[in-house]
PDB file of C-alpha atoms and ligand atoms in Angstrom:
ATOM      1  CA  MET A  30     -26.026  18.351  56.270  1.00 94.00           C
ATOM      2  CA  LEU A  31     -29.674  18.830  57.393  1.00 96.00           C
ATOM      3  CA  ASN A  32     -31.947  16.993  54.821  1.00 98.00           C
ATOM      4  CA  ILE A  33     -35.707  17.444  55.593  1.00 98.00           C
ATOM      5  CA  VAL A  34     -38.590  15.839  53.728  1.00 98.00           C
ATOM      6  CA  LEU A  35     -41.582  18.034  54.077  1.00 98.00           C
ATOM      7  CA  PHE A  36     -44.588  15.718  53.558  1.00 98.00           C
ATOM      8  CA  GLY A  37     -48.284  16.045  53.383  1.00 98.00           C
ATOM      9  CA  PRO A  38     -51.437  16.164  51.233  1.00 98.00           C
ATOM     10  CA  PRO A  39     -52.133  18.880  48.756  1.00 98.00           C
ATOM     11  CA  GLY A  40     -52.734  22.198  50.665  1.00 98.00           C
ATOM     12  CA  SER A  41     -51.177  20.910  53.918  1.00 98.00           C
ATOM     13  CA  GLY A  42     -48.791  23.902  53.893  1.00 98.00           C
ATOM     14  CA  LYS A  43     -45.549  22.400  52.607  1.00 98.00           C
ATOM     15  CA  GLY A  44     -44.733  25.363  50.451  1.00 98.00           C
ATOM     16  CA  THR A  45     -45.683  27.820  53.202  1.00 98.00           C
ATOM     17  CA  GLN A  46     -43.611  26.187  55.968  1.00 98.00           C
ATOM     18  CA  ALA A  47     -40.667  25.423  53.543  1.00 98.00           C
ATOM     19  CA  SER A  48     -40.048  29.133  53.075  1.00 97.00           C
ATOM     20  CA  LYS A  49     -39.846  29.632  56.823  1.00 98.00           C
ATOM     21  CA  ILE A  50     -37.552  26.598  57.325  1.00 97.00           C
ATOM     22  CA  ILE A  51     -35.194  27.877  54.628  1.00 96.00           C
ATOM     23  CA  GLU A  52     -35.021  31.299  56.288  1.00 96.00           C
ATOM     24  CA  LYS A  53     -33.970  29.742  59.604  1.00 97.00           C
ATOM     25  CA  TYR A  54     -31.724  26.896  58.428  1.00 96.00           C
ATOM     26  CA  ASN A  55     -30.453  28.362  55.199  1.00 96.00           C
ATOM     27  CA  LEU A  56     -31.327  25.023  53.317  1.00 97.00           C
ATOM     28  CA  ILE A  57     -31.800  24.543  49.497  1.00 96.00           C
ATOM     29  CA  HIS A  58     -35.483  24.355  48.657  1.00 96.00           C
ATOM     30  CA  ILE A  59     -36.201  21.572  46.124  1.00 97.00           C
ATOM     31  CA  SER A  60     -40.102  21.718  45.257  1.00 97.00           C
ATOM     32  CA  THR A  61     -40.753  19.199  42.376  1.00 98.00           C
ATOM     33  CA  GLY A  62     -44.008  21.052  41.872  1.00 97.00           C
ATOM     34  CA  ASP A  63     -42.333  24.388  41.558  1.00 96.00           C
ATOM     35  CA  LEU A  64     -39.654  22.825  39.168  1.00 96.00           C
ATOM     36  CA  LEU A  65     -42.411  21.345  37.009  1.00 97.00           C
ATOM     37  CA  ARG A  66     -44.425  24.660  36.909  1.00 96.00           C
ATOM     38  CA  SER A  67     -41.346  26.513  35.683  1.00 96.00           C
ATOM     39  CA  GLU A  68     -41.018  23.942  32.826  1.00 96.00           C
ATOM     40  CA  VAL A  69     -44.674  24.520  31.983  1.00 96.00           C
ATOM     41  CA  GLU A  70     -44.166  28.295  32.057  1.00 96.00           C
ATOM     42  CA  ALA A  71     -41.141  27.927  29.782  1.00 97.00           C
ATOM     43  CA  GLN A  72     -43.215  25.645  27.584  1.00 97.00           C
ATOM     44  CA  THR A  73     -40.400  23.179  27.272  1.00 96.00           C
ATOM     45  CA  GLU A  74     -41.062  19.821  25.948  1.00 95.00           C
ATOM     46  CA  LEU A  75     -41.055  18.262  29.438  1.00 94.00           C
ATOM     47  CA  GLY A  76     -43.330  21.112  30.495  1.00 95.00           C
ATOM     48  CA  ILE A  77     -46.001  20.440  27.888  1.00 95.00           C
ATOM     49  CA  GLN A  78     -46.016  16.841  28.800  1.00 94.00           C
ATOM     50  CA  ALA A  79     -46.237  17.561  32.472  1.00 96.00           C
ATOM     51  CA  GLN A  80     -49.081  20.129  32.028  1.00 96.00           C
ATOM     52  CA  ALA A  81     -51.592  17.647  31.034  1.00 96.00           C
ATOM     53  CA  ILE A  82     -50.776  15.250  33.774  1.00 97.00           C
ATOM     54  CA  MET A  83     -50.715  18.010  36.447  1.00 97.00           C
ATOM     55  CA  ASP A  84     -54.064  19.395  35.271  1.00 96.00           C
ATOM     56  CA  ARG A  85     -55.544  15.901  35.822  1.00 97.00           C
ATOM     57  CA  GLY A  86     -54.096  15.760  39.330  1.00 98.00           C
ATOM     58  CA  ALA A  87     -51.979  12.576  38.370  1.00 98.00           C
ATOM     59  CA  LEU A  88     -48.340  12.116  39.104  1.00 98.00           C
ATOM     60  CA  VAL A  89     -45.439  12.941  36.642  1.00 98.00           C
ATOM     61  CA  SER A  90     -43.365   9.787  35.954  1.00 97.00           C
ATOM     62  CA  ASP A  91     -40.745   8.861  38.625  1.00 97.00           C
ATOM     63  CA  GLU A  92     -38.018   8.972  35.883  1.00 96.00           C
ATOM     64  CA  ILE A  93     -38.656  12.644  35.091  1.00 95.00           C
ATOM     65  CA  VAL A  94     -38.889  13.618  38.700  1.00 96.00           C
ATOM     66  CA  ILE A  95     -35.722  11.740  39.846  1.00 96.00           C
ATOM     67  CA  GLY A  96     -33.767  13.185  36.921  1.00 93.00           C
ATOM     68  CA  MET A  97     -34.654  16.697  38.188  1.00 93.00           C
ATOM     69  CA  ILE A  98     -33.694  15.952  41.756  1.00 95.00           C
ATOM     70  CA  ARG A  99     -30.313  14.469  40.818  1.00 93.00           C
ATOM     71  CA  LYS A 100     -29.518  17.540  38.968  1.00 92.00           C
ATOM     72  CA  LYS A 101     -30.214  19.758  41.934  1.00 93.00           C
ATOM     73  CA  LEU A 102     -28.337  17.636  44.433  1.00 94.00           C
ATOM     74  CA  GLU A 103     -25.255  17.671  42.298  1.00 91.00           C
ATOM     75  CA  GLU A 104     -25.465  21.497  41.965  1.00 92.00           C
ATOM     76  CA  HIS A 105     -25.688  22.077  45.716  1.00 91.00           C
ATOM     77  CA  GLN A 106     -23.849  19.186  47.224  1.00 88.00           C
ATOM     78  CA  ASP A 107     -21.536  21.330  49.273  1.00 88.00           C
ATOM     79  CA  GLY A 108     -24.369  23.381  50.979  1.00 89.00           C
ATOM     80  CA  PRO A 109     -25.954  23.106  54.367  1.00 93.00           C
ATOM     81  CA  GLY A 110     -28.633  20.771  53.174  1.00 96.00           C
ATOM     82  CA  PHE A 111     -31.925  20.330  51.376  1.00 97.00           C
ATOM     83  CA  ILE A 112     -35.637  20.640  52.099  1.00 98.00           C
ATOM     84  CA  PHE A 113     -37.637  18.320  49.842  1.00 98.00           C
ATOM     85  CA  ASP A 114     -41.097  19.612  49.248  1.00 98.00           C
ATOM     86  CA  GLY A 115     -43.581  17.487  47.409  1.00 98.00           C
ATOM     87  CA  PHE A 116     -41.037  14.834  46.909  1.00 98.00           C
ATOM     88  CA  PRO A 117     -40.669  11.768  47.275  1.00 98.00           C
ATOM     89  CA  ARG A 118     -44.396  11.009  46.278  1.00 98.00           C
ATOM     90  CA  THR A 119     -43.936   7.287  45.598  1.00 98.00           C
ATOM     91  CA  VAL A 120     -41.956   4.477  47.317  1.00 98.00           C
ATOM     92  CA  GLU A 121     -39.797   4.278  44.097  1.00 98.00           C
ATOM     93  CA  GLN A 122     -38.842   8.077  44.368  1.00 98.00           C
ATOM     94  CA  ALA A 123     -37.959   7.448  48.172  1.00 98.00           C
ATOM     95  CA  ARG A 124     -35.703   4.558  47.167  1.00 98.00           C
ATOM     96  CA  GLU A 125     -34.009   6.693  44.417  1.00 97.00           C
ATOM     97  CA  LEU A 126     -33.651   9.578  46.863  1.00 98.00           C
ATOM     98  CA  ARG A 127     -31.829   7.305  49.223  1.00 97.00           C
ATOM     99  CA  LYS A 128     -29.469   6.229  46.447  1.00 97.00           C
ATOM    100  CA  ALA A 129     -28.765   9.687  45.323  1.00 96.00           C
ATOM    101  CA  LEU A 130     -28.074  10.842  48.879  1.00 96.00           C
ATOM    102  CA  THR A 131     -25.881   7.919  49.483  1.00 96.00           C
ATOM    103  CA  ASP A 132     -23.905   8.792  46.408  1.00 93.00           C
ATOM    104  CA  ILE A 133     -22.950  12.069  48.082  1.00 92.00           C
ATOM    105  CA  ASP A 134     -22.499  10.384  51.498  1.00 93.00           C
ATOM    106  CA  GLU A 135     -25.738  11.868  52.879  1.00 95.00           C
ATOM    107  CA  ARG A 136     -29.081  10.677  54.156  1.00 97.00           C
ATOM    108  CA  VAL A 137     -32.608  12.052  55.045  1.00 98.00           C
ATOM    109  CA  THR A 138     -32.598  13.476  58.559  1.00 98.00           C
ATOM    110  CA  VAL A 139     -36.384  13.399  59.085  1.00 98.00           C
ATOM    111  CA  LEU A 140     -39.688  13.247  57.195  1.00 98.00           C
ATOM    112  CA  ILE A 141     -42.054  15.853  58.696  1.00 98.00           C
ATOM    113  CA  SER A 142     -45.642  15.014  57.914  1.00 98.00           C
ATOM    114  CA  LEU A 143     -48.186  17.739  58.046  1.00 98.00           C
ATOM    115  CA  THR A 144     -51.542  16.504  59.118  1.00 98.00           C
ATOM    116  CA  VAL A 145     -54.704  18.379  58.069  1.00 98.00           C
ATOM    117  CA  PRO A 146     -58.312  17.179  57.718  1.00 98.00           C
ATOM    118  CA  LYS A 147     -59.627  16.885  54.066  1.00 98.00           C
ATOM    119  CA  ASP A 148     -62.308  19.489  54.377  1.00 98.00           C
ATOM    120  CA  GLU A 149     -59.708  22.080  55.502  1.00 98.00           C
ATOM    121  CA  LEU A 150     -57.392  21.113  52.630  1.00 98.00           C
ATOM    122  CA  VAL A 151     -60.226  21.466  49.994  1.00 98.00           C
ATOM    123  CA  LYS A 152     -61.251  24.846  51.628  1.00 98.00           C
ATOM    124  CA  ARG A 153     -57.602  26.187  51.298  1.00 98.00           C
ATOM    125  CA  LEU A 154     -57.076  24.962  47.738  1.00 98.00           C
ATOM    126  CA  VAL A 155     -60.449  26.318  46.442  1.00 98.00           C
ATOM    127  CA  LYS A 156     -59.618  29.662  47.952  1.00 98.00           C
ATOM    128  CA  ARG A 157     -56.155  29.759  46.386  1.00 97.00           C
ATOM    129  CA  GLY A 158     -57.542  28.719  43.081  1.00 97.00           C
ATOM    130  CA  ALA A 159     -60.038  31.618  43.161  1.00 97.00           C
ATOM    131  CA  GLU A 160     -57.104  34.037  44.240  1.00 97.00           C
ATOM    132  CA  THR A 161     -54.176  32.914  41.852  1.00 95.00           C
ATOM    133  CA  GLY A 162     -55.881  30.865  39.091  1.00 93.00           C
ATOM    134  CA  ARG A 163     -53.415  27.894  39.670  1.00 94.00           C
ATOM    135  CA  SER A 164     -54.808  25.558  37.031  1.00 93.00           C
ATOM    136  CA  ASP A 165     -55.007  22.443  39.389  1.00 97.00           C
ATOM    137  CA  ASP A 166     -56.778  24.272  42.181  1.00 97.00           C
ATOM    138  CA  ASN A 167     -60.323  23.445  40.941  1.00 97.00           C
ATOM    139  CA  PRO A 168     -62.685  21.140  42.948  1.00 96.00           C
ATOM    140  CA  GLU A 169     -62.427  18.168  40.617  1.00 97.00           C
ATOM    141  CA  THR A 170     -58.620  18.152  40.320  1.00 98.00           C
ATOM    142  CA  ILE A 171     -58.257  18.801  44.093  1.00 98.00           C
ATOM    143  CA  HIS A 172     -60.278  15.605  45.000  1.00 98.00           C
ATOM    144  CA  LYS A 173     -58.182  13.762  42.416  1.00 98.00           C
ATOM    145  CA  ARG A 174     -54.902  14.975  44.002  1.00 98.00           C
ATOM    146  CA  ILE A 175     -56.023  14.055  47.423  1.00 98.00           C
ATOM    147  CA  ASP A 176     -56.897  10.585  46.267  1.00 98.00           C
ATOM    148  CA  VAL A 177     -53.694  10.112  44.515  1.00 98.00           C
ATOM    149  CA  TYR A 178     -51.948  11.259  47.754  1.00 98.00           C
ATOM    150  CA  ASN A 179     -53.816   8.701  49.843  1.00 98.00           C
ATOM    151  CA  THR A 180     -53.208   5.705  47.416  1.00 98.00           C
ATOM    152  CA  GLN A 181     -49.686   6.501  45.777  1.00 98.00           C
ATOM    153  CA  THR A 182     -47.973   8.871  48.277  1.00 98.00           C
ATOM    154  CA  LEU A 183     -48.986   7.695  51.803  1.00 98.00           C
ATOM    155  CA  PRO A 184     -46.935   4.435  51.631  1.00 98.00           C
ATOM    156  CA  VAL A 185     -43.894   6.859  51.477  1.00 98.00           C
ATOM    157  CA  ALA A 186     -44.564   7.679  55.127  1.00 98.00           C
ATOM    158  CA  TYR A 187     -44.423   3.997  56.168  1.00 97.00           C
ATOM    159  CA  TYR A 188     -41.121   3.691  54.222  1.00 98.00           C
ATOM    160  CA  TYR A 189     -39.534   6.282  56.646  1.00 98.00           C
ATOM    161  CA  GLU A 190     -41.512   5.121  59.633  1.00 98.00           C
ATOM    162  CA  LYS A 191     -39.613   1.811  59.409  1.00 97.00           C
ATOM    163  CA  MET A 192     -36.430   3.800  59.733  1.00 96.00           C
ATOM    164  CA  HIS A 193     -37.913   5.752  62.679  1.00 97.00           C
ATOM    165  CA  LYS A 194     -37.540   8.950  60.622  1.00 97.00           C
ATOM    166  CA  HIS A 195     -41.409   9.737  60.192  1.00 98.00           C
ATOM    167  CA  GLN A 196     -42.690  12.660  62.412  1.00 98.00           C
ATOM    168  CA  PRO A 197     -46.315  13.805  62.142  1.00 98.00           C
ATOM    169  CA  VAL A 198     -46.949  17.462  62.970  1.00 98.00           C
ATOM    170  CA  GLU A 199     -50.449  18.948  63.352  1.00 98.00           C
ATOM    171  CA  GLY A 200     -50.868  21.278  60.357  1.00 98.00           C
ATOM    172  CA  VAL A 201     -53.998  23.287  61.442  1.00 98.00           C
ATOM    173  CA  GLY A 202     -53.610  26.587  63.253  1.00 98.00           C
ATOM    174  CA  SER A 203     -51.543  29.713  62.627  1.00 98.00           C
ATOM    175  CA  VAL A 204     -48.654  29.501  60.321  1.00 98.00           C
ATOM    176  CA  ASN A 205     -46.154  30.575  63.047  1.00 98.00           C
ATOM    177  CA  ASP A 206     -47.618  28.034  65.536  1.00 98.00           C
ATOM    178  CA  ILE A 207     -47.095  25.109  63.077  1.00 98.00           C
ATOM    179  CA  PHE A 208     -43.615  26.514  62.409  1.00 98.00           C
ATOM    180  CA  LYS A 209     -42.677  26.320  65.949  1.00 98.00           C
ATOM    181  CA  ARG A 210     -43.850  22.680  66.057  1.00 98.00           C
ATOM    182  CA  ILE A 211     -41.712  21.989  63.059  1.00 98.00           C
ATOM    183  CA  VAL A 212     -38.609  23.536  64.646  1.00 98.00           C
ATOM    184  CA  GLU A 213     -39.020  21.556  67.711  1.00 98.00           C
ATOM    185  CA  VAL A 214     -38.912  18.313  65.570  1.00 98.00           C
ATOM    186  CA  ILE A 215     -35.884  19.533  63.573  1.00 97.00           C
ATOM    187  CA  GLU A 216     -33.954  20.445  66.735  1.00 97.00           C
ATOM    188  CA  HIS A 217     -34.751  16.851  68.084  1.00 96.00           C
ATOM    189  CA  PHE A 218     -33.471  15.153  65.023  1.00 94.00           C
ATOM    190  CA  SER A 219     -30.535  17.254  64.106  1.00 89.00           C
TER     191      SER A 219
HETATM  192  P1  AP5 B  22     -47.289  20.352  44.169  1.00 52.82           P
HETATM  193  O1  AP5 B  22     -46.962  21.621  43.570  1.00 52.82           O
HETATM  194  O2  AP5 B  22     -46.248  19.681  44.988  1.00 52.82           O
HETATM  195  O3  AP5 B  22     -48.551  20.472  44.908  1.00 52.82           O
HETATM  196  P2  AP5 B  22     -49.331  19.688  45.992  1.00 52.82           P
HETATM  197  O4  AP5 B  22     -48.576  18.631  46.746  1.00 52.82           O
HETATM  198  O5  AP5 B  22     -50.647  19.388  45.506  1.00 52.82           O
HETATM  199  O6  AP5 B  22     -49.432  20.751  47.137  1.00 52.82           O
HETATM  200  P3  AP5 B  22     -49.690  22.270  47.214  1.00 52.82           P
HETATM  201  O7  AP5 B  22     -48.466  22.962  46.569  1.00 52.82           O
HETATM  202  O8  AP5 B  22     -50.934  22.620  46.547  1.00 52.82           O
HETATM  203  O9  AP5 B  22     -49.985  22.558  48.737  1.00 52.82           O
HETATM  204  P4  AP5 B  22     -48.838  22.658  49.861  1.00 52.82           P
HETATM  205  O10 AP5 B  22     -48.742  21.699  50.745  1.00 52.82           O
HETATM  206  O11 AP5 B  22     -47.372  23.126  49.285  1.00 52.82           O
HETATM  207  O12 AP5 B  22     -49.555  23.941  50.612  1.00 52.82           O
HETATM  208  P5  AP5 B  22     -49.219  25.393  50.388  1.00 52.82           P
HETATM  209  O13 AP5 B  22     -48.252  25.969  51.419  1.00 52.82           O
HETATM  210  O14 AP5 B  22     -49.096  25.874  49.101  1.00 52.82           O
HETATM  211  O15 AP5 B  22     -47.608  19.355  42.928  1.00 52.82           O
HETATM  212  C1  AP5 B  22     -48.353  19.726  41.917  1.00 52.82           C
HETATM  213  C2  AP5 B  22     -48.315  18.570  40.805  1.00 52.82           C
HETATM  214  O16 AP5 B  22     -47.150  18.469  40.336  1.00 52.82           O
HETATM  215  C3  AP5 B  22     -48.847  17.299  41.316  1.00 52.82           C
HETATM  216  O17 AP5 B  22     -50.269  16.992  41.318  1.00 52.82           O
HETATM  217  C4  AP5 B  22     -48.088  16.329  40.313  1.00 52.82           C
HETATM  218  O18 AP5 B  22     -48.864  16.268  39.082  1.00 52.82           O
HETATM  219  C5  AP5 B  22     -46.864  17.093  40.035  1.00 52.82           C
HETATM  220  N1  AP5 B  22     -45.812  16.600  40.952  1.00 52.82           N
HETATM  221  C6  AP5 B  22     -45.061  17.491  41.922  1.00 52.82           C
HETATM  222  N2  AP5 B  22     -44.127  16.778  42.572  1.00 52.82           N
HETATM  223  C7  AP5 B  22     -44.271  15.468  41.961  1.00 52.82           C
HETATM  224  C8  AP5 B  22     -43.524  14.217  42.272  1.00 52.82           C
HETATM  225  N3  AP5 B  22     -42.574  14.190  43.215  1.00 52.82           N
HETATM  226  N4  AP5 B  22     -43.817  13.155  41.506  1.00 52.82           N
HETATM  227  C9  AP5 B  22     -44.783  13.267  40.402  1.00 52.82           C
HETATM  228  N5  AP5 B  22     -45.450  14.318  40.258  1.00 52.82           N
HETATM  229  C10 AP5 B  22     -45.211  15.472  40.888  1.00 52.82           C
HETATM  230  O19 AP5 B  22     -50.642  26.022  51.124  1.00 52.82           O
HETATM  231  C11 AP5 B  22     -51.845  25.880  50.288  1.00 52.82           C
HETATM  232  C12 AP5 B  22     -52.716  27.096  50.651  1.00 52.82           C
HETATM  233  O20 AP5 B  22     -53.095  27.064  51.953  1.00 52.82           O
HETATM  234  C13 AP5 B  22     -52.106  28.379  50.272  1.00 52.82           C
HETATM  235  O21 AP5 B  22     -53.024  29.322  49.821  1.00 52.82           O
HETATM  236  C14 AP5 B  22     -51.618  28.858  51.680  1.00 52.82           C
HETATM  237  O22 AP5 B  22     -51.572  30.272  51.859  1.00 52.82           O
HETATM  238  C15 AP5 B  22     -52.701  28.386  52.494  1.00 52.82           C
HETATM  239  N6  AP5 B  22     -52.213  27.949  54.011  1.00 52.82           N
HETATM  240  C16 AP5 B  22     -50.995  27.474  54.227  1.00 52.82           C
HETATM  241  N7  AP5 B  22     -50.799  27.239  55.638  1.00 52.82           N
HETATM  242  C17 AP5 B  22     -52.116  27.574  56.132  1.00 52.82           C
HETATM  243  C18 AP5 B  22     -52.512  27.604  57.414  1.00 52.82           C
HETATM  244  N8  AP5 B  22     -51.831  27.286  58.463  1.00 52.82           N
HETATM  245  N9  AP5 B  22     -53.891  28.163  57.689  1.00 52.82           N
HETATM  246  C19 AP5 B  22     -54.602  28.426  56.608  1.00 52.82           C
HETATM  247  N10 AP5 B  22     -54.179  28.499  55.275  1.00 52.82           N
HETATM  248  C20 AP5 B  22     -52.911  28.017  55.154  1.00 52.82           C
HETATM  249 MG1   MG B  23     -46.634  23.349  47.369  1.00 52.82          MG
END
């Protein structure tokens, strides 16, 4: 299996690049943000709880997120692999992912970290907020999400660094150029 963690701050292009990677490698896309947004849309109990947290730019509890991931892994354990987008976001989630993959005799192949300067992130997200109305794409919540990334999520990169599985990729430029950089990394690690 090819199991890729696509990592980076809000607006770094994880979702955009994930769709291109899936097309080329046939992987199962697991975006915890998308899964949570479908719960919000369906107004499930979990969705109602999650909405308030997401609108403040904070993180939903590890327990909820890990439960969603385990379910997805079980459903697709005979496939070609996974792309994790926006997960793990805490070291606890990284440890739980390791356990869940070990349970199916698998491991993370590589964590690809998209690097984009903060002013570019804010610009992209403000633009998307205006175009799509995504409720956490307003200036106040965008800054909060970036702060949460720097304090709670960045340690995940060091967790994989220790296992020599952390690979930064420049996330500025055309979507296709960035994709080419990502493919080089995947080919190297797979
Ligand atoms: P999530 O949905 O994961 O959002 P995010 O990490 O904040 O990131 P985005 O989806 O906004 O950005 P992206 O990196 O995917 O970039 P995209 O390709 O869209 O999480 C939302 C919330 O859910 C969290 O705040 C949290 O509350 C909760 N949550 C989710 N996962 C969780 C977890 N594991 N644990 C706890 N809580 C969790 O691109 C952004 C924009 O830029 C787009 O408009 C795109 O068209 C544009 N763009 C992309 N590439 C380029 C480029 N090269 N040049 C110019 N523009 C570009
Ligand atoms: Mg996304």
